[in-house]
Coordinates of C-alpha atoms and ligand atoms in Angstrom, one line a residue:
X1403 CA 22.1 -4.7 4.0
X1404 CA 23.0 -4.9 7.6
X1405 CA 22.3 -7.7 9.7
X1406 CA 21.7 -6.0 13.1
X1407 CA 21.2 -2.2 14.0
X1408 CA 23.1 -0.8 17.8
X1409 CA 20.9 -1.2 20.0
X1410 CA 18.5 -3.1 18.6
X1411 CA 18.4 -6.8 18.9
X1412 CA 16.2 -9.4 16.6
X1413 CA 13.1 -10.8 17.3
X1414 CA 12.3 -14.1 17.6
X1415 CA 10.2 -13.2 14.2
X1416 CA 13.6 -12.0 13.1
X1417 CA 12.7 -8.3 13.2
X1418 CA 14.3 -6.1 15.2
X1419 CA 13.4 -5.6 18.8
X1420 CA 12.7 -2.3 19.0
X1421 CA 11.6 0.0 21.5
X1422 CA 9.0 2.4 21.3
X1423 CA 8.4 4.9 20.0
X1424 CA 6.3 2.9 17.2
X1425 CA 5.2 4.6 14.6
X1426 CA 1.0 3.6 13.6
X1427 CA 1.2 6.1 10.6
X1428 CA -1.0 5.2 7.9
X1429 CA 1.6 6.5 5.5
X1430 CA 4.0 7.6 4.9
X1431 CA 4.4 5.0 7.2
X1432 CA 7.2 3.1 9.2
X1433 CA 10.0 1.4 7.1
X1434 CA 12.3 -1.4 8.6
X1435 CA 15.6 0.1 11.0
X1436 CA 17.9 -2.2 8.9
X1437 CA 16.6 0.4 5.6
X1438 CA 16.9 3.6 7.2
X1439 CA 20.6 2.1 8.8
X1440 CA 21.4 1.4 4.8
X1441 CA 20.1 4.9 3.8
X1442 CA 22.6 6.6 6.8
X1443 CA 25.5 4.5 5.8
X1444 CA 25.0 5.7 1.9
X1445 CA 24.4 9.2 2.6
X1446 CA 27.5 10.8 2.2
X1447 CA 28.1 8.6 -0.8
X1448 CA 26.2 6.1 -2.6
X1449 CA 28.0 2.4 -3.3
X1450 CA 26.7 0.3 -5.7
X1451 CA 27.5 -2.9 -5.4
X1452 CA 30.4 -1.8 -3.3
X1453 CA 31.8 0.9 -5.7
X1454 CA 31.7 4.2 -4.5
X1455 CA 30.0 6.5 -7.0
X1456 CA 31.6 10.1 -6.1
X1457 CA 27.7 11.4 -4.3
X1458 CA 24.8 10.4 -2.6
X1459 CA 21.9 8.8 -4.2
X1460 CA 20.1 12.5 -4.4
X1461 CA 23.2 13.6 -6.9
X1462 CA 23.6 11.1 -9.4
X1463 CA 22.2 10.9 -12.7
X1464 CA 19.4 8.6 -13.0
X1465 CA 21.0 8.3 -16.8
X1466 CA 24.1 6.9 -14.8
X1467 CA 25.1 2.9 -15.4
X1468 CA 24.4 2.6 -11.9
X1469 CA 21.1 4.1 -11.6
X1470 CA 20.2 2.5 -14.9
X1471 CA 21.2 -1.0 -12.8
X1472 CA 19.4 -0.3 -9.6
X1473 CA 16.0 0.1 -11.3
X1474 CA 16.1 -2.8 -13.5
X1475 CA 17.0 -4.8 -10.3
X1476 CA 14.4 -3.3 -8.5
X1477 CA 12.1 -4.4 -10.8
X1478 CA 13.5 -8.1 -10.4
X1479 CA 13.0 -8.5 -7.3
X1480 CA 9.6 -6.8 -7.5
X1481 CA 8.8 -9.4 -10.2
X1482 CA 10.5 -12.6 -8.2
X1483 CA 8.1 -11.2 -5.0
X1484 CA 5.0 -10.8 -6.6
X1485 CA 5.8 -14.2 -9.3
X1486 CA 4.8 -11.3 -11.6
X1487 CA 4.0 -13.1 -15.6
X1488 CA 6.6 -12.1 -18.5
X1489 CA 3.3 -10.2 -20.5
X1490 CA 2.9 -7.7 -17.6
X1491 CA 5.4 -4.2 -17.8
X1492 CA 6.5 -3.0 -14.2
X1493 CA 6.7 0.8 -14.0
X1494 CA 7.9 3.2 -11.5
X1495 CA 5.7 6.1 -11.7
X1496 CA 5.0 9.5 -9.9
X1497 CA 1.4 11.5 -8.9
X1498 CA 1.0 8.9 -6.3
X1499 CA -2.4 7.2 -6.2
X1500 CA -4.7 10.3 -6.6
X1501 CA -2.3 10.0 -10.2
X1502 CA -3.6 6.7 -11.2
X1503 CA -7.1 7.4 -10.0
X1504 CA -7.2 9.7 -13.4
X1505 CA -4.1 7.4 -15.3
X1506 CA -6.0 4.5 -15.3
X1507 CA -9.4 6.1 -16.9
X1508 CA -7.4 8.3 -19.2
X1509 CA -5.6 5.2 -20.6
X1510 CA -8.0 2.4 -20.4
X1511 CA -11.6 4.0 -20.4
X1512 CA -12.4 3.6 -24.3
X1513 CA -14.7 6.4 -25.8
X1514 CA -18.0 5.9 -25.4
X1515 CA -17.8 3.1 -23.0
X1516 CA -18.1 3.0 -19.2
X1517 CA -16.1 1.6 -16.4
X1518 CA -17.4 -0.5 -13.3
X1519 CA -16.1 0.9 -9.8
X1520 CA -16.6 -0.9 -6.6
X1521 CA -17.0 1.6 -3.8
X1522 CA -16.0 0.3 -0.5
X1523 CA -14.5 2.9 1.0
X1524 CA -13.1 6.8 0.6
X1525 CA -10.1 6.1 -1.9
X1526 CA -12.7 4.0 -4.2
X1527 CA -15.3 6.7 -4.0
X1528 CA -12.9 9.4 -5.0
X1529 CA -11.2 7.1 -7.9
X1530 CA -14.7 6.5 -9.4
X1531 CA -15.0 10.2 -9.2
X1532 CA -11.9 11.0 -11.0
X1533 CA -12.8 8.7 -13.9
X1534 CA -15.7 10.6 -14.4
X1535 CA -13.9 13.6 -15.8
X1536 CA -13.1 11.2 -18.5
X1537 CA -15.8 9.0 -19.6
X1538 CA -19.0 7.3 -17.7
X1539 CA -19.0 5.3 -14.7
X1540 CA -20.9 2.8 -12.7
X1541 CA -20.9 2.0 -9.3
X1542 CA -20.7 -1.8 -8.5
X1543 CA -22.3 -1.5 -5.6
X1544 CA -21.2 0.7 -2.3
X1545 CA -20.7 0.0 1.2
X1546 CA -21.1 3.9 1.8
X1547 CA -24.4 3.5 3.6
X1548 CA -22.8 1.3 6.2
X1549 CA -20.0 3.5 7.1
X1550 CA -17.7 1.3 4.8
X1551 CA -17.7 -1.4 7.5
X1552 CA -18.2 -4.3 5.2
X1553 CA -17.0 -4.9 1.5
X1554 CA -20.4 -4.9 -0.5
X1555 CA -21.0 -8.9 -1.3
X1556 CA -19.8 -9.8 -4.9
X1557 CA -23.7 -11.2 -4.9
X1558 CA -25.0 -7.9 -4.9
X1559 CA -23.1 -6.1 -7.6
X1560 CA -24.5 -4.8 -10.8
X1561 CA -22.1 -5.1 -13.4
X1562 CA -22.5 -3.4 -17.1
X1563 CA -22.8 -4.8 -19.9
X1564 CA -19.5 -4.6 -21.5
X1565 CA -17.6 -2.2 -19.5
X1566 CA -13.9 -1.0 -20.3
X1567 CA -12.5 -2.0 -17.1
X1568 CA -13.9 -3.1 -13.1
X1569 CA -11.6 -1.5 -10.4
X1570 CA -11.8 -1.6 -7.1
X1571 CA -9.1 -1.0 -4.3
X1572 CA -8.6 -3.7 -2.3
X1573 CA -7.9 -2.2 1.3
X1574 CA -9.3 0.8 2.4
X1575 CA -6.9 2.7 4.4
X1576 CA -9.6 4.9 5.9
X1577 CA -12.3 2.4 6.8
X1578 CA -9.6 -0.2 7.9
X1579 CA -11.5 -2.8 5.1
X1580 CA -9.7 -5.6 3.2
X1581 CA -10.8 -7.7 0.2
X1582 CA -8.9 -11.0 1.2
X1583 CA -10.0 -12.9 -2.2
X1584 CA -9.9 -11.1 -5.1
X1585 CA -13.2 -11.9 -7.3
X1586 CA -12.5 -14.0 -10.4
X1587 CA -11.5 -12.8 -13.7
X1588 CA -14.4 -10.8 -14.8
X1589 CA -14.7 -10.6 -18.8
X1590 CA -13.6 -7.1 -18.6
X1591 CA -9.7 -6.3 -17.0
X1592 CA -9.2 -6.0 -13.2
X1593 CA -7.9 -2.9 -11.9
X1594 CA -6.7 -3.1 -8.4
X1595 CA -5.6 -0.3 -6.2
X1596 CA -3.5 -1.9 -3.7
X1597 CA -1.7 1.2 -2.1
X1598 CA -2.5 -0.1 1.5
X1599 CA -1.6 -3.5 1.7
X1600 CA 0.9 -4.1 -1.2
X1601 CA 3.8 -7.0 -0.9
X1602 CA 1.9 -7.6 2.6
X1603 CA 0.9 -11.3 0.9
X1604 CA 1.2 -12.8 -2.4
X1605 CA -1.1 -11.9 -4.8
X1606 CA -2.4 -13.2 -8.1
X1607 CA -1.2 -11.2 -10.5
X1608 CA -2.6 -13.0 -13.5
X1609 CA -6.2 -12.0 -12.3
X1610 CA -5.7 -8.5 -12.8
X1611 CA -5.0 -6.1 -16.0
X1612 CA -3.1 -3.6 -13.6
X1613 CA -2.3 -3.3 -10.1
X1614 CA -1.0 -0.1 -8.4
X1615 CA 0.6 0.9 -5.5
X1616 CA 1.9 4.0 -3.8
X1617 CA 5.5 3.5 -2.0
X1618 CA 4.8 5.0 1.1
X1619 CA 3.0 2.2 2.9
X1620 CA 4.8 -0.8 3.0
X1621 CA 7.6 -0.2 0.6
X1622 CA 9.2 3.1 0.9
X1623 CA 8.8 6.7 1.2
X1624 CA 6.3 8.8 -0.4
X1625 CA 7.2 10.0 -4.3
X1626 CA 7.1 6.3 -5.8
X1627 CA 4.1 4.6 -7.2
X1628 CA 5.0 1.1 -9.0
X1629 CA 2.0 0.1 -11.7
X1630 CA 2.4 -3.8 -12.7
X1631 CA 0.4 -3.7 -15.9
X1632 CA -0.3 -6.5 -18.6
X1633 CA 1.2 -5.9 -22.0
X1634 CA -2.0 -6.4 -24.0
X1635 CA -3.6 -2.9 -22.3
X1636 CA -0.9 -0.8 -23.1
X1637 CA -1.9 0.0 -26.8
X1638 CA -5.4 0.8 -25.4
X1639 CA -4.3 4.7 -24.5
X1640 CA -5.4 7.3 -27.0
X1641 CA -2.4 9.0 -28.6
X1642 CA -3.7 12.7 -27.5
X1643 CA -2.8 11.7 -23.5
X1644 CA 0.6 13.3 -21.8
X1645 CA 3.2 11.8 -22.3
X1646 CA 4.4 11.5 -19.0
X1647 CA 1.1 10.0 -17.8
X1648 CA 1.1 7.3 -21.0
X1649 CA 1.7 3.8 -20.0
X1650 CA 2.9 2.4 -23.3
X1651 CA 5.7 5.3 -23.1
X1652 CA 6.6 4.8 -19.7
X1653 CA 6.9 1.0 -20.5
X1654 CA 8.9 1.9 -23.8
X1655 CA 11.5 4.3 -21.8
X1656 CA 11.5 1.4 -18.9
X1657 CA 10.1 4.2 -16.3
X1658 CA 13.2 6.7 -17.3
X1659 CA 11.5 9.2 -19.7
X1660 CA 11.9 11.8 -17.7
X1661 CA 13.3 12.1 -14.0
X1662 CA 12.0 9.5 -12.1
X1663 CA 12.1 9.8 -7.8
X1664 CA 15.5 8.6 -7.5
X1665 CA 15.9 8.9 -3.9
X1666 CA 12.3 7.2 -3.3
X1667 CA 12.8 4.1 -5.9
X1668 CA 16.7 3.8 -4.4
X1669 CA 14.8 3.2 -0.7
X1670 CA 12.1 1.2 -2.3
X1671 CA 14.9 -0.9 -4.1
X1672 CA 16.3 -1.6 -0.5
X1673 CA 13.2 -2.4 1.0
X1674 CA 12.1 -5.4 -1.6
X1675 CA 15.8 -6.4 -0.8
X1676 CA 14.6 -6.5 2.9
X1677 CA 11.4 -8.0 2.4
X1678 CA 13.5 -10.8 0.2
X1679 CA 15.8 -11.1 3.2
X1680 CA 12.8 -11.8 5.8
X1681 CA 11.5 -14.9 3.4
X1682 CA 9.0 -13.0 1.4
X1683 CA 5.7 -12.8 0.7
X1684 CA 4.6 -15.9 2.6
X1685 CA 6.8 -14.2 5.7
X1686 CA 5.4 -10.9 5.1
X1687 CA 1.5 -12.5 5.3
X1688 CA 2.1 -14.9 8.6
X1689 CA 3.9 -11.5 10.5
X1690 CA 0.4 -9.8 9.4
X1691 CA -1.7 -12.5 11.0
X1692 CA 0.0 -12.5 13.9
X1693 CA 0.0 -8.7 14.3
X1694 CA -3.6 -8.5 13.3
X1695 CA -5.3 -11.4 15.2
X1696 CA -3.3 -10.0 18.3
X1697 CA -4.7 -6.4 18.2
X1698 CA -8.4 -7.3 17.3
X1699 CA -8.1 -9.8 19.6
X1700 CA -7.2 -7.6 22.3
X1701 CA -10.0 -5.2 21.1
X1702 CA -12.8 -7.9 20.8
X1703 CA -12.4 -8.9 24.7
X1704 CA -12.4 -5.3 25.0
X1705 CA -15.3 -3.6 27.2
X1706 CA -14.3 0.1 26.0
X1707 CA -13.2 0.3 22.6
X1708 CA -14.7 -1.9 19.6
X1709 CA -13.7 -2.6 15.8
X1710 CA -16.5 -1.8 13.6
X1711 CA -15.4 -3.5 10.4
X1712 CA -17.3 -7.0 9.7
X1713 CA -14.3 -9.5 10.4
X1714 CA -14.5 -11.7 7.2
X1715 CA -13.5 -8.1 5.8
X1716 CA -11.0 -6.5 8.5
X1717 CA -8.0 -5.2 6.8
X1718 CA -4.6 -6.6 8.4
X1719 CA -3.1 -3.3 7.5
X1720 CA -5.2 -0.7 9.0
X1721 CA -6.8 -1.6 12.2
X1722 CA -10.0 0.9 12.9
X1723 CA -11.3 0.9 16.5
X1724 CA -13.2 3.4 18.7
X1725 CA -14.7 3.8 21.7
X1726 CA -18.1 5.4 20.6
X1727 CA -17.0 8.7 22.6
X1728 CA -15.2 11.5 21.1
X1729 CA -13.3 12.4 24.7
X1730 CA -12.2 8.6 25.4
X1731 CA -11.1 7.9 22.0
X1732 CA -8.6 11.5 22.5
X1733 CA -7.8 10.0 26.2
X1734 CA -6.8 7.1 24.8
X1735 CA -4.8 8.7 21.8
X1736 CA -3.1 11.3 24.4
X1737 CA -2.4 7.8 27.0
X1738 CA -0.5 5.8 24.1
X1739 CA 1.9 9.0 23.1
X1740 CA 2.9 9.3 26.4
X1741 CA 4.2 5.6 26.0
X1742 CA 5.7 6.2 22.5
X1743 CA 2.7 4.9 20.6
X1744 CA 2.5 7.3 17.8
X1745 CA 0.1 8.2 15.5
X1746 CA -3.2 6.3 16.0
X1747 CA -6.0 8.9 15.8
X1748 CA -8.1 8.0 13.0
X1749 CA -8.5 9.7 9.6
X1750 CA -10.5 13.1 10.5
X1751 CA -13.5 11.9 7.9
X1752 CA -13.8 8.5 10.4
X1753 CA -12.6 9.4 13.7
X1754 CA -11.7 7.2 16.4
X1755 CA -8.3 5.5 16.3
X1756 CA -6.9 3.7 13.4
X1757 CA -3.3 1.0 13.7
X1758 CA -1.5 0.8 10.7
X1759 CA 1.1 -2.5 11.0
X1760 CA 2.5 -2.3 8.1
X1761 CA 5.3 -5.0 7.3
X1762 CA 7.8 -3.0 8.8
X1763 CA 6.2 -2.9 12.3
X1764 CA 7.8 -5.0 14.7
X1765 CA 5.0 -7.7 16.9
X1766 CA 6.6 -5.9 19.5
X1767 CA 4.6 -2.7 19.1
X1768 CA 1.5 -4.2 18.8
X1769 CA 2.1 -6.2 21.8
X1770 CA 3.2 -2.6 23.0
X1771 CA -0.4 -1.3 22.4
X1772 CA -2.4 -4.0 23.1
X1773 CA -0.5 -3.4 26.5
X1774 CA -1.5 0.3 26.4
X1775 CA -5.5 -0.4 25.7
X1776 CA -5.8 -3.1 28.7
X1777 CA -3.9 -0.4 30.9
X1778 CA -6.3 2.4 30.0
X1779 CA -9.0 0.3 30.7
X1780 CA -8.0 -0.4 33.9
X1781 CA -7.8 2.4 34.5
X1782 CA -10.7 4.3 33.5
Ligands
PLP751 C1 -5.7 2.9 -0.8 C2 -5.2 4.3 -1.1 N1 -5.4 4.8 -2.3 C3 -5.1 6.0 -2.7 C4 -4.4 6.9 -1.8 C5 -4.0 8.2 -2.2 O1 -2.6 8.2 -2.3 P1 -1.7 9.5 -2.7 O2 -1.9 10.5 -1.6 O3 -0.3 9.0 -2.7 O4 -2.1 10.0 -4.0 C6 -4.2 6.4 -0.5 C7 -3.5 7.3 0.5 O5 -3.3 7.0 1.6 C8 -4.6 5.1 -0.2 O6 -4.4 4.6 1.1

């Protein structure tokens, strides 16, 4: 990995000073400059620890030594991240998360029984959809009537009787929400999308039955999804289920049944590497705090644009804000590309503007934007 990129000089924070443009994408999203420097340097032929293997990453056979090598240490340092238990399986899947909205069901929704979703926000809503092509579901409880500004109280939900499994995704990209606390072990497994704010803090892993995550947030590019799953669910999957989409066979073939996204799980490999290199998942939590508190900080003392989200549930990840007017919000969108601020208009179901600081975005941008808004405001 290399230390420093030309023309880019660390941060105090020990990321790299960058200048804008910064990219807000919600995902695929921003990865860190020392990654994409790796990536360049390995193009025109891939070294593995230092030995040149004859092509670039997108050539070799992922039944290769070194391939075979690169996966199982990706896992490691997934597993040293996360403190991941021995009795959970790590795979490195593809579908993305629209994938495991119908994997999990298919694989854990027993016949005849049902499966408690949580709804607090778009990608619950259409995961509890999906499992309904496969067995019965109920809703938790849903935040939908409030705009998804607020993660429906743990108070208020209404749990069945003896359901398969209770999922729920823990930040909602869209709505900008963020389930800080994951409820305690319910009697039934824990299923947790965590696409959106994955490896941004630790996380207990023993509380769940399975987490998921997409690559293309904070991890890597697009093409990736990585399911940490406990051993005991694996024989749950009927037999009759493709193979491809069977976690007890993608566990059994260690994620190399068929051809996995060797170019995304090679990036991804890199970027645990870096998040290792930065000091982790405590590292990777305090950057988000900082990042966060600054920007809805900024927005709070704001007179033009507010965050609706209740703060006890703000995601740190996905920053939703608006001004309450349409022609503002696209002023104010138009106003930070001019200044290299990329890619903040909100999802087109929400509106508004939406900052995604992933780990890879340097406190520079923010302080870049928060810049932006207290100059539009000035001078509007
Ligand atoms: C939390 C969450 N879940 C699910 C998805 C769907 O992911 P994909 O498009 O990779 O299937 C997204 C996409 O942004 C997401 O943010």
């Amino acid at each position: 990995m290399v230390a420093c990129v030309a023309g880019r000089t660390p941060n105090s924070d020990n990321t790299l000073a960058m200048n804008a443009p910064y990219n807000f994408s919600p995902g695929p999203a921003m990865l860190p400059p020392e990654v994409i420097e790796q990536v360049k340097n390995d193009l025109p032929e891939w070294k593995w620890k230092g030995v040149g293997q004859g092509a670039s990453i997108m050539e070799v056979s992922h039944r290769g030594k070194a391939f075979e090598a690169l996966i199982a240490e990706a896992e490691q340092d997934l597993r040293d991240l996360l403190a991941i238990p021995s009795n959970y399986r790590v795979l490195f899947m593809q579908g993305g998360a629209w994938g495991q909205f119908a994997m999990v069901p298919m694989n854990l929704l027993r016949a005849g029984d049902t499966a408690d979703y949580l709804v607090s926000g778009g990608w619950s809503k259409s995961a509890s959809e999906e499992a309904q092509k496969f067995g019965s579901v109920n809703v938790l409880a849903s935040s939908e009537w409030v705009g998804y500004t607020q993660v429906p109280d743990e108070t208020t939900w209404l749990r069945s009787a003896n359901p398969s499994y209770t999922y729920l995704c823990s930040n909602e990209t869209v709505y900008g929400n963020e389930i800080h606390a994951l409820p305690p072990t319910t009697r039934s497994p824990l299923i947790v999308d965590a696409s959106s704010h994955f490896l941004s803090r630790p996380m207990d892993v023993s509380a769940c039955g399975l987490i998921y995550a997409g690559a293309q947030k904070n991890v890597g590019p697009a093409g990736v999804t990585m399911v940490i799953v406990r051993d005991d669910l694996l024989d749950r999957a009927p037999t009759a289920i493709p193979t491809v989409f069977h976690y007890q066979h993608m566990a059994a073939t260690k994620s190399l049944f068929n051809t996995p996204p060797v170019f995304s799980i090679y990036v991804t490999a890199l970027t645990l590497k870096w998040i290792k290199s930065q000091g982790g998942l405590a590292e990777m939590e305090r950057r988000a705090i900082v990042r966060s508190t600054m920007l809805y900080d900024a927005i709070d003392a704001s007179k033009v644009f507010t965050a609706p989200v209740a703060r006890a549930d703000r995601s740190r990840m996905n920053v939703v804000f608006d001004s309450g007017k349409e022609e503002t919000d696209a002023a104010f969108v138009k106003f930070c590309e001019a200044r290299g601020l990329m890619s903040l208009k909100g999802h087109r179901v929400r509106g508004g503007m939406r900052a995604s600081i992933y780990n890879a975005m340097p406190i520079a941008g923010v302080e870049a934007l928060v810049a932006a808004m207290r100059e539009f405001e000035a001078n509007l």
